[in-house]
PDB file of C-alpha atoms in Angstrom:
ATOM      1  CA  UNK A   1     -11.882 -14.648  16.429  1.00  0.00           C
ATOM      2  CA  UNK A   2     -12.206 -11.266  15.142  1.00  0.00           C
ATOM      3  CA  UNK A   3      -8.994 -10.550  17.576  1.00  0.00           C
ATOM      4  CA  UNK A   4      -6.714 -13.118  15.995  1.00  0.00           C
ATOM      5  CA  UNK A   5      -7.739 -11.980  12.625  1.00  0.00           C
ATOM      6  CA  UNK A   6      -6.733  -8.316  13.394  1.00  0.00           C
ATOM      7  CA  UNK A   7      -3.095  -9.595  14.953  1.00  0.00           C
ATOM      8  CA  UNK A   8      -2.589 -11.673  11.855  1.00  0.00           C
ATOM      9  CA  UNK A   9      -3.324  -8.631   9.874  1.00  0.00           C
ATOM     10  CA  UNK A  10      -1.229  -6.393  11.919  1.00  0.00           C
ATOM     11  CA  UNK A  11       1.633  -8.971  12.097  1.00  0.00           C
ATOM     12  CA  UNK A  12       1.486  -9.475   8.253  1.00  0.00           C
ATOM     13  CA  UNK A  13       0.161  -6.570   6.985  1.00  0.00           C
ATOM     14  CA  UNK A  14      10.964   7.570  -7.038  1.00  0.00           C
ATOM     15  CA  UNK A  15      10.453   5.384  -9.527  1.00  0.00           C
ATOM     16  CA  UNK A  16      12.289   6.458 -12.801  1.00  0.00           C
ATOM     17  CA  UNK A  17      10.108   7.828 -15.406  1.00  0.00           C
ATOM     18  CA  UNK A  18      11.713   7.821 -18.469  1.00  0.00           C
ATOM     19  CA  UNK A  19      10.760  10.457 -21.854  1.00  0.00           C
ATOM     20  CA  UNK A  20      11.335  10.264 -25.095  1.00  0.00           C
ATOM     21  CA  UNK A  21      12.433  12.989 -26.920  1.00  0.00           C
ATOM     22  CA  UNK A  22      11.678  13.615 -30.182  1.00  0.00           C
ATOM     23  CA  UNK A  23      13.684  15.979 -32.535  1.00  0.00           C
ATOM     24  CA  UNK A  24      12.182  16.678 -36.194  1.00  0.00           C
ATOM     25  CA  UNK A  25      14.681  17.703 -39.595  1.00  0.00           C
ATOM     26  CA  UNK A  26      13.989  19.605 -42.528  1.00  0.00           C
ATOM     27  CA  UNK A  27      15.755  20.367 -45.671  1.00  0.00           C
ATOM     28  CA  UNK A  28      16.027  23.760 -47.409  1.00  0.00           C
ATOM     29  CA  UNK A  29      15.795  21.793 -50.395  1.00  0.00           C
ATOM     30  CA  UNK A  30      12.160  21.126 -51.462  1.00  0.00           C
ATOM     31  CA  UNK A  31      12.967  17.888 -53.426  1.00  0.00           C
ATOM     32  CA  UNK A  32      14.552  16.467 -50.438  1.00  0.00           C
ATOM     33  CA  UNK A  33      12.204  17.542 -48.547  1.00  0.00           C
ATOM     34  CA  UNK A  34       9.657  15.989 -50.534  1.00  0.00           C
ATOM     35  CA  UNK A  35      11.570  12.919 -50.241  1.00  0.00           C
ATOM     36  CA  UNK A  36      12.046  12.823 -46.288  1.00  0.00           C
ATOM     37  CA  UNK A  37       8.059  13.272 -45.856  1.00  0.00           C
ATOM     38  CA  UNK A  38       8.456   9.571 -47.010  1.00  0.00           C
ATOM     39  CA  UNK A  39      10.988   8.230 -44.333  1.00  0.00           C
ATOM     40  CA  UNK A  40       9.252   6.843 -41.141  1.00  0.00           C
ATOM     41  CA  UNK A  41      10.347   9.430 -37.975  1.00  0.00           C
ATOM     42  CA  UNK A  42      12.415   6.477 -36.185  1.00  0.00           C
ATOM     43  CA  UNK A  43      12.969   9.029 -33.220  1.00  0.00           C
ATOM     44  CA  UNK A  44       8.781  10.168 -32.803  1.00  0.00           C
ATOM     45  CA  UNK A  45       8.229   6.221 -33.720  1.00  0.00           C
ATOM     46  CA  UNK A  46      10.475   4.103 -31.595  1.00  0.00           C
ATOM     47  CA  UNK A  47       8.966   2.922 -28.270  1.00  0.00           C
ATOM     48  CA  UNK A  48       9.972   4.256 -24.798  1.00  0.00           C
ATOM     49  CA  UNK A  49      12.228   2.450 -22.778  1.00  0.00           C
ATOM     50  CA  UNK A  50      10.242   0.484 -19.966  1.00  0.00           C
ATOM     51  CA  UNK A  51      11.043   1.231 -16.162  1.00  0.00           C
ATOM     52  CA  UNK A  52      12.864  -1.170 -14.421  1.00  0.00           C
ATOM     53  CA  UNK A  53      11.620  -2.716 -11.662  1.00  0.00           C
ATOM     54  CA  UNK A  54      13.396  -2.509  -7.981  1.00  0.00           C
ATOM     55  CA  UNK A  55      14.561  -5.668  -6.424  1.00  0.00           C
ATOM     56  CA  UNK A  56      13.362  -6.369  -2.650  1.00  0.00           C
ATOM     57  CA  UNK A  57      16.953  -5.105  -1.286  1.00  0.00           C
ATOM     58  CA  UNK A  58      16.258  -1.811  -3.135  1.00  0.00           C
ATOM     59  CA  UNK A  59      12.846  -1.551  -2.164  1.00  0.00           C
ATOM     60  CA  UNK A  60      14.229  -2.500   1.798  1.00  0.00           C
ATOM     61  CA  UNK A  61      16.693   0.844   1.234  1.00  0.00           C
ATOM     62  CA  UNK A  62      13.362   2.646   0.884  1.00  0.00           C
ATOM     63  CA  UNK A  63      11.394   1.851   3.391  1.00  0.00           C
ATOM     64  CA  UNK A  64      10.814   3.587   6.528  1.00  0.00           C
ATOM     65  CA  UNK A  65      13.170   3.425   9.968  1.00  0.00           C
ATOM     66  CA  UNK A  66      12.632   3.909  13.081  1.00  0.00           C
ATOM     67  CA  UNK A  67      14.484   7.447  13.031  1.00  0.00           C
ATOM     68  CA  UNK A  68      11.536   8.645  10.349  1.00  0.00           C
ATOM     69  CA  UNK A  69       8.512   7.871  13.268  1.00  0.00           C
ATOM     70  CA  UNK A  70      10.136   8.545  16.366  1.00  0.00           C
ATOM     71  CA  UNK A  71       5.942   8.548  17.889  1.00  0.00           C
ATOM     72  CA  UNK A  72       6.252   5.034  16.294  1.00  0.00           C
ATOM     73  CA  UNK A  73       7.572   1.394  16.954  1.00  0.00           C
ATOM     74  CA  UNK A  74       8.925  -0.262  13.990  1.00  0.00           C
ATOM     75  CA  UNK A  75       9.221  -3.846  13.284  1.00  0.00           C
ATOM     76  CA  UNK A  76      10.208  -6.205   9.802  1.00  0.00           C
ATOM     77  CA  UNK A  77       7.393  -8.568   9.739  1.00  0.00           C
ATOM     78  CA  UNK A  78       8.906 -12.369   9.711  1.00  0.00           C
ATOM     79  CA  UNK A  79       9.143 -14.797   7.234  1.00  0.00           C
ATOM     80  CA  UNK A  80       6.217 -16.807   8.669  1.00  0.00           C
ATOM     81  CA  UNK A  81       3.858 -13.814   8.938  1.00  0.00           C
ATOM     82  CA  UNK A  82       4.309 -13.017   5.307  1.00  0.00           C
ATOM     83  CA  UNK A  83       3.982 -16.657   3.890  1.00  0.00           C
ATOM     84  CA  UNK A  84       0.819 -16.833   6.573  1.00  0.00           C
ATOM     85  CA  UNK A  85      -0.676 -13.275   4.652  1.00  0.00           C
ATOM     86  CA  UNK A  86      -0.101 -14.892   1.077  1.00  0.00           C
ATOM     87  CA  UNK A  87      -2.374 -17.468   1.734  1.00  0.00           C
ATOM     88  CA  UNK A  88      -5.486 -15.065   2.309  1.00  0.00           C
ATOM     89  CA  UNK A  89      -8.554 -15.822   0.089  1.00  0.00           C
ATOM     90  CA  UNK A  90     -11.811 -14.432  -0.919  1.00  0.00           C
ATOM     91  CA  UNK A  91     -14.916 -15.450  -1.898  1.00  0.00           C
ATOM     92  CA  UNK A  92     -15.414 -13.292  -5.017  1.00  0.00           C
ATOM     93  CA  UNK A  93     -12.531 -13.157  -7.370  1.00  0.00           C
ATOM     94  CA  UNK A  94     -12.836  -9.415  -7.855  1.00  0.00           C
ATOM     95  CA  UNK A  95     -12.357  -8.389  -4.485  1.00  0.00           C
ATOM     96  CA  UNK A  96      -9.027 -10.283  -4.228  1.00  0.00           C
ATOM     97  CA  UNK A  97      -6.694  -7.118  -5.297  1.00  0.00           C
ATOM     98  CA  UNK A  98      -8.192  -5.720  -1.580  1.00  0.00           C
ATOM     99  CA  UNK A  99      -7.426  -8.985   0.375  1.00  0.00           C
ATOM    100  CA  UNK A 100      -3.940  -9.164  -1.338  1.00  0.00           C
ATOM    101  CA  UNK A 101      -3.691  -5.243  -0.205  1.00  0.00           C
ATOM    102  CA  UNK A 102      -4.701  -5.662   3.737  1.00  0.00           C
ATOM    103  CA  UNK A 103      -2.789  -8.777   4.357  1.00  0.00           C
ATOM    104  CA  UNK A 104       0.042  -7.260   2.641  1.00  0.00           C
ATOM    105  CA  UNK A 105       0.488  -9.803  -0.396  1.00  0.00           C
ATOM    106  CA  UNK A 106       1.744  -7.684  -4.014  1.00  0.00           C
ATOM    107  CA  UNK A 107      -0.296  -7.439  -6.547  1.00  0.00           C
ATOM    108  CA  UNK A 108       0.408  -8.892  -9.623  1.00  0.00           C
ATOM    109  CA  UNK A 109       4.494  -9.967 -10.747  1.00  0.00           C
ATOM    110  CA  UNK A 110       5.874  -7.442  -8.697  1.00  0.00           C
ATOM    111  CA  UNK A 111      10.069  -7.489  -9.448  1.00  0.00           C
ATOM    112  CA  UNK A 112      10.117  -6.693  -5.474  1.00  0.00           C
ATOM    113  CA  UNK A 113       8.453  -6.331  -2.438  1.00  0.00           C
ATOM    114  CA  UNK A 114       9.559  -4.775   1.428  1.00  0.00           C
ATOM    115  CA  UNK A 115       7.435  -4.214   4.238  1.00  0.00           C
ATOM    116  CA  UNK A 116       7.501  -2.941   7.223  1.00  0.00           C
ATOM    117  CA  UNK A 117       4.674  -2.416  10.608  1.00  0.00           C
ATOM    118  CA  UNK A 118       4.519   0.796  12.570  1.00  0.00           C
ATOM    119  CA  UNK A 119       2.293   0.976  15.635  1.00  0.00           C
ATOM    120  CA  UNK A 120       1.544   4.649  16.880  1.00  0.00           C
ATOM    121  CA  UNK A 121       3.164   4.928  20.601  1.00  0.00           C
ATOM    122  CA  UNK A 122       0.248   5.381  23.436  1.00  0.00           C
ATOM    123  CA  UNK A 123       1.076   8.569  25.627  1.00  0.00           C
ATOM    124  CA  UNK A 124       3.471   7.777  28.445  1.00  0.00           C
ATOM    125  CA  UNK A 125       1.524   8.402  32.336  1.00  0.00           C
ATOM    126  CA  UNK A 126       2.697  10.744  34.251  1.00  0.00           C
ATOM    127  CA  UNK A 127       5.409   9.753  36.734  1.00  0.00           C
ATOM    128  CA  UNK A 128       3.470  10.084  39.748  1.00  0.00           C
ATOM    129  CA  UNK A 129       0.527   8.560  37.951  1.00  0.00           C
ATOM    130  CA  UNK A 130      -1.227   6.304  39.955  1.00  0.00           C
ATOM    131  CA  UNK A 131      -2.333   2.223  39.405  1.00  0.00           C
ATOM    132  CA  UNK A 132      -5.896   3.217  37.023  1.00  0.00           C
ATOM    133  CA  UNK A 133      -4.051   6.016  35.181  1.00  0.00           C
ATOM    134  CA  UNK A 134      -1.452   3.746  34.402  1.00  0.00           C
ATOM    135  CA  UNK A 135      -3.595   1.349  33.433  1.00  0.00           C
ATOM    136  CA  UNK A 136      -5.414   2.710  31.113  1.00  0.00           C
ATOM    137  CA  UNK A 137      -2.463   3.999  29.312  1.00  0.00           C
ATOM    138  CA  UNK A 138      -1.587   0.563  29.197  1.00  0.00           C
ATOM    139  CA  UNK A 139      -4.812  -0.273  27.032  1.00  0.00           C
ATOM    140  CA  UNK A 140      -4.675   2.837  25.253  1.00  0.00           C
ATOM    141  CA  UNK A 141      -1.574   1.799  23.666  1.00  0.00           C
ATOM    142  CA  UNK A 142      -2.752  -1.424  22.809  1.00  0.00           C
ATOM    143  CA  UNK A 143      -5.821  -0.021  20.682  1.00  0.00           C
ATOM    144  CA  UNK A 144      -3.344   2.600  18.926  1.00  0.00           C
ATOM    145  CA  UNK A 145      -3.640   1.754  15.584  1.00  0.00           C
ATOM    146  CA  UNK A 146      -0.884  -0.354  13.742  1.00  0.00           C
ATOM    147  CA  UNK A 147      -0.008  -0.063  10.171  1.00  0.00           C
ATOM    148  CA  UNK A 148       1.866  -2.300   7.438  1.00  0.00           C
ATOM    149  CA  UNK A 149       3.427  -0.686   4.917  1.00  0.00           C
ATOM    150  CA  UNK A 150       4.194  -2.417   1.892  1.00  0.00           C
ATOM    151  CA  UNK A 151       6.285  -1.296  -0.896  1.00  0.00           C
ATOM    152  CA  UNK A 152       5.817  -3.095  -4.364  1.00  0.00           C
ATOM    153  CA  UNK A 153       7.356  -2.554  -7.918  1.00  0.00           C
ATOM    154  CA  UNK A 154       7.139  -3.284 -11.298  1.00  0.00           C
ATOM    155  CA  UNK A 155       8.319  -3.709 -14.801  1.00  0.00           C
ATOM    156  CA  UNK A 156       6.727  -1.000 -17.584  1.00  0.00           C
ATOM    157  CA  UNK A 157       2.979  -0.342 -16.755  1.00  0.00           C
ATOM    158  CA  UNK A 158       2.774  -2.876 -13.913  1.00  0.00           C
ATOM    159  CA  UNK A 159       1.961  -0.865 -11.392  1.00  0.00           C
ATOM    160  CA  UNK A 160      -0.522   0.969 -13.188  1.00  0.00           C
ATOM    161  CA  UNK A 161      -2.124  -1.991 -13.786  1.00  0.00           C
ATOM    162  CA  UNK A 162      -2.342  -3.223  -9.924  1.00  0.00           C
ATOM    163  CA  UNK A 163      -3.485   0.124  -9.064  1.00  0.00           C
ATOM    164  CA  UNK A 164      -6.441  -0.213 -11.449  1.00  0.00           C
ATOM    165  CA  UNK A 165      -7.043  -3.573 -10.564  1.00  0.00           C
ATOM    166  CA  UNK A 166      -7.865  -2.318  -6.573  1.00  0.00           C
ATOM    167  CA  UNK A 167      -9.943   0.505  -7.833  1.00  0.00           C
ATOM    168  CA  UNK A 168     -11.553  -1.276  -9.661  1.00  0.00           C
ATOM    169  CA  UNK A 169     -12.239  -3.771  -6.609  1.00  0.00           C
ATOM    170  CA  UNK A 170     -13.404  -1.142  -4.892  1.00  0.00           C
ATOM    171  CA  UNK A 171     -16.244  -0.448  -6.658  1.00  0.00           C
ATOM    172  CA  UNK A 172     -17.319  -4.025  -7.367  1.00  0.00           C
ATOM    173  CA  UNK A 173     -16.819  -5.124  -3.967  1.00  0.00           C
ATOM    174  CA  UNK A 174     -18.528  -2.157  -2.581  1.00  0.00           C
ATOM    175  CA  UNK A 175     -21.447  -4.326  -0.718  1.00  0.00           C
ATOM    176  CA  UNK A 176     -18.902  -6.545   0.677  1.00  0.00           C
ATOM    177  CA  UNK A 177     -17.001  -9.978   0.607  1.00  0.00           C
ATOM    178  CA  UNK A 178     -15.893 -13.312   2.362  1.00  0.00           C
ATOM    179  CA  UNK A 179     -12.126 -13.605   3.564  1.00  0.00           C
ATOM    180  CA  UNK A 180     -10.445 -16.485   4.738  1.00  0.00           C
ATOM    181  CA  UNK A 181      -6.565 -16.498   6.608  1.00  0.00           C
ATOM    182  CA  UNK A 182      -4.509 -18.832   8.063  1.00  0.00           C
ATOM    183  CA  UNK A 183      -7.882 -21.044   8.427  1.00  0.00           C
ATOM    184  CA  UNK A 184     -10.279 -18.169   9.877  1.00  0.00           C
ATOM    185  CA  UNK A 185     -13.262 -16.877   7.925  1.00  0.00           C
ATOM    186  CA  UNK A 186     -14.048 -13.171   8.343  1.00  0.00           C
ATOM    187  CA  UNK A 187     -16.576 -11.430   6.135  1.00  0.00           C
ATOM    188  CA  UNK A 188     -16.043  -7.555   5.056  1.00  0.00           C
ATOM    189  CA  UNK A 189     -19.338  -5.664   4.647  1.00  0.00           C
ATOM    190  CA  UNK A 190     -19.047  -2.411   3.447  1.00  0.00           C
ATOM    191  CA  UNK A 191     -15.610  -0.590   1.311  1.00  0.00           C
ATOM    192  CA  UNK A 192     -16.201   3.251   1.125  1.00  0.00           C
ATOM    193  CA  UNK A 193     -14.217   6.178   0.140  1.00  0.00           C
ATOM    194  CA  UNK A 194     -11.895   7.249   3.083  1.00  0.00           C
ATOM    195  CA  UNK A 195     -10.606  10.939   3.775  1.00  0.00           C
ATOM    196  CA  UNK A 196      -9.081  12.015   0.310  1.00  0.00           C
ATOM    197  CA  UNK A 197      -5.129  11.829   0.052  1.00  0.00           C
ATOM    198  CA  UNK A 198      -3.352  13.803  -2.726  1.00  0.00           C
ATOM    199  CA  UNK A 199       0.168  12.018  -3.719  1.00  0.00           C
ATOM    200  CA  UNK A 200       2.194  10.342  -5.838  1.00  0.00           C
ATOM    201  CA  UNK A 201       0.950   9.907  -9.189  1.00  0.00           C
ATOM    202  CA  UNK A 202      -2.675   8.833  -8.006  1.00  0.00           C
ATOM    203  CA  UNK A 203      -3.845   7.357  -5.007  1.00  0.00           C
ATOM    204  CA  UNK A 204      -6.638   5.650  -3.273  1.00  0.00           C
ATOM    205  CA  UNK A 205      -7.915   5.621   0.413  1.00  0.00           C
ATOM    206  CA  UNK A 206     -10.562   3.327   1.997  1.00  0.00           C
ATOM    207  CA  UNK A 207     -12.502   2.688   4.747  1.00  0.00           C
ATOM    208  CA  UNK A 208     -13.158  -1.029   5.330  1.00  0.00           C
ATOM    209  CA  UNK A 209     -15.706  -2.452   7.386  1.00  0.00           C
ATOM    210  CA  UNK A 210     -16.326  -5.840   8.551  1.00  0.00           C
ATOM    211  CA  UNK A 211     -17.554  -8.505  10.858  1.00  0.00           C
ATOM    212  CA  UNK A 212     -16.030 -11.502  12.651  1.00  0.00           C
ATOM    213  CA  UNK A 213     -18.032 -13.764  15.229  1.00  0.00           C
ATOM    214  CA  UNK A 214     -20.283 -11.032  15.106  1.00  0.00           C
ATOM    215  CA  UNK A 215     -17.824  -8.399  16.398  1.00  0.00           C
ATOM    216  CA  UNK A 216     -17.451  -5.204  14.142  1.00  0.00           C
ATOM    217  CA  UNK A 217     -14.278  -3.672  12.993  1.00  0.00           C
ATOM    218  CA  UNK A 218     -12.810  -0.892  10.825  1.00  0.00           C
ATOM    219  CA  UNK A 219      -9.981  -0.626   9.157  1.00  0.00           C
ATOM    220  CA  UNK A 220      -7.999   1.990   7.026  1.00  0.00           C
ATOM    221  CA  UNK A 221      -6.518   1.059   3.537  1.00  0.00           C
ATOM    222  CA  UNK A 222      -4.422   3.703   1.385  1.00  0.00           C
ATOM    223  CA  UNK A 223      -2.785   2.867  -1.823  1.00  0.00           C
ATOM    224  CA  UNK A 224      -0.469   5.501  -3.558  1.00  0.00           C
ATOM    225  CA  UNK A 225       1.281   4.504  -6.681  1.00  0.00           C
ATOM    226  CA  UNK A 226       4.084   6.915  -7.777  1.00  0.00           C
ATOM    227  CA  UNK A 227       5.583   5.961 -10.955  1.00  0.00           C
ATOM    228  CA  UNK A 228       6.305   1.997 -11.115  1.00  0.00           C
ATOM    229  CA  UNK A 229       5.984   1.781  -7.360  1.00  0.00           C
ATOM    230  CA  UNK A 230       3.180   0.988  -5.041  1.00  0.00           C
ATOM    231  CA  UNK A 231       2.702   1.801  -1.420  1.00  0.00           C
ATOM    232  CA  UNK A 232       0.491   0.536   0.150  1.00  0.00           C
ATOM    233  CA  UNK A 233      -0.909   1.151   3.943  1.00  0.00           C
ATOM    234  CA  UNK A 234      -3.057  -1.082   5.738  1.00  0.00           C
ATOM    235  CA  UNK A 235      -4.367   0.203   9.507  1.00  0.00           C
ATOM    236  CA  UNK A 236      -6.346  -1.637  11.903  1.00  0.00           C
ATOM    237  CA  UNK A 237      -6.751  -1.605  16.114  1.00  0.00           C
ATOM    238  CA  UNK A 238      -7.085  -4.104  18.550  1.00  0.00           C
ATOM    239  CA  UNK A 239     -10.024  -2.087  19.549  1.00  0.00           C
ATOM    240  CA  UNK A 240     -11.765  -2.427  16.131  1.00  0.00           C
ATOM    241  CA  UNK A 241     -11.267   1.275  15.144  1.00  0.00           C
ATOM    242  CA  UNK A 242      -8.256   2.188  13.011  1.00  0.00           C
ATOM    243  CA  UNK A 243      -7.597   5.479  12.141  1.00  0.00           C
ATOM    244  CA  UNK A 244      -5.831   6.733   8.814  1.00  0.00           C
ATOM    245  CA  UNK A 245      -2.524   6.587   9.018  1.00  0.00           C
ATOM    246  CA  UNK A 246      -1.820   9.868   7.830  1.00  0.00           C
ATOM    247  CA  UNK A 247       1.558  10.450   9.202  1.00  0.00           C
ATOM    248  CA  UNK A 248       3.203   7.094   7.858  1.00  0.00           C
ATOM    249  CA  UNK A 249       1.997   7.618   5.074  1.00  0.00           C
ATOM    250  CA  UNK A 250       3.354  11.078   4.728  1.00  0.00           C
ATOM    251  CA  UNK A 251       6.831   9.971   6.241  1.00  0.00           C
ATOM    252  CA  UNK A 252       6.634   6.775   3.685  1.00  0.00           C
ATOM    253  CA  UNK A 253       5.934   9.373   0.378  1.00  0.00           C
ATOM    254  CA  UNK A 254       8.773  11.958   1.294  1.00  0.00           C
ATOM    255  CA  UNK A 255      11.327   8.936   1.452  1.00  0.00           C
ATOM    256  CA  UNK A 256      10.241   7.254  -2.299  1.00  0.00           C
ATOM    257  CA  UNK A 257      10.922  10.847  -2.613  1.00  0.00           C
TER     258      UNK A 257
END
């Protein structure tokens, strides 16, 4: 069971920042001046403008291609495998940001979503390479890891707020939690700090253990928010290992630019 859980999960798995500027006036006159310490500042006191949120077809114009990852295979995850993802549950309300963030669901009222899966190509055999050698570059290919990247945005401070909502989860659901998807139970036991990454505005990275049917897996989950934008990279194996996805997410960053 762990195996369909992983394929559903594989399957399924910039922004403008606006300033205000403030300008101040004074009066060589000391009676007027007197007089304008009264006056509210309406330029130091009127609020900032709020960032508008990307639509999905903006978002789409963002995302990676398959010319950005040529070691990679890209692939638009259907309509079914998203409404299949949006269904995923947990057993403790506070660790629901994280199942929302591997099965690729946004976070909050996101104005728009895009996502999109890259699997890591397995080396190509040799061309004299013989029936084992092809073989197992055959199954090596099938345990590279695979990665969903999803692409959310907001209005104002939403996206601050769904990044603080998963590190937050992170914390409390440290020991673990129940999933369930697409009517299979899988339980996570352990969330731990992953190798450091240093973009965007902040970022998070996880490692994310768990256990299905009693078979173990690991899987790789990296968040990056840069400005009213999330990004979100999910990264599991067939084999039960994912590495981090390093260079999608590096490809992924450079085009939100």
């Amino acid at each position: 069971m762990r195996t369909a859980l992983v394929r559903r999960a594989v399957l399924t798995a910039s922004a403008v920042s606006l300033a205000l500027l403030a300008t101040a006036c004074g009066s060589s006159d000391k009676a007027d001046a007197k007089k304008d310490d009264t006056k509210p500042d309406t330029a130091s006191s009127a609020p900032a403008a709020a960032a508008k949120g990307r639509t999905d077809a903006e978002l789409g114009g963002l995302l990676l291609v398959q010319a950005d990852l040529p070691d990679h295979v890209l692939k638009t995850p259907s309509a079914d495998e998203v409404k299949a993802a949006a269904g995923a549950t947990s057993d403790k309300p506070a660790c629901l940001p994280l199942v929302k963030a591997q099965s690729t669901t946004a976070q909050g009222t996101a104005t728009g979503t895009a996502r999109v899966k890259a699997v890591a190509k397995g080396k190509e055999p040799a061309a004299d390479a013989g029936p084992e050698e092809k073989l197992k570059a055959g199954l090596d290919a099938l345990g590279a890891t695979a990665t969903t990247v999803t692409l959310e945005s907001y209005e104002a401070k939403g996206a601050e707020d769904a990044f603080a909502s998963l590190k937050a989860a992170g914390t409390a659901c440290a020991a673990g939690y129940g999933v369930t998807q697409a009517g299979e139970a899988g339980k996570v036991t352990k969330v731990g700090p992953a190798a450091a990454v240093t973009a965007g505005d902040e970022a998070l990275a996880y490692t994310v253990e768990g256990d299905a049917d009693g078979e173990s897996f690991t899987t790789q989950l990296v968040v990056v928010r840069k400005g009213n934008t999330l990004a979100t990279f999910s990264a599991l194996s067939l084999t039960g290992t994912a590495e981090q996805p390093t260079a999608v997410v590096t490809a992924q960053l450079k085009k939100l630019g």
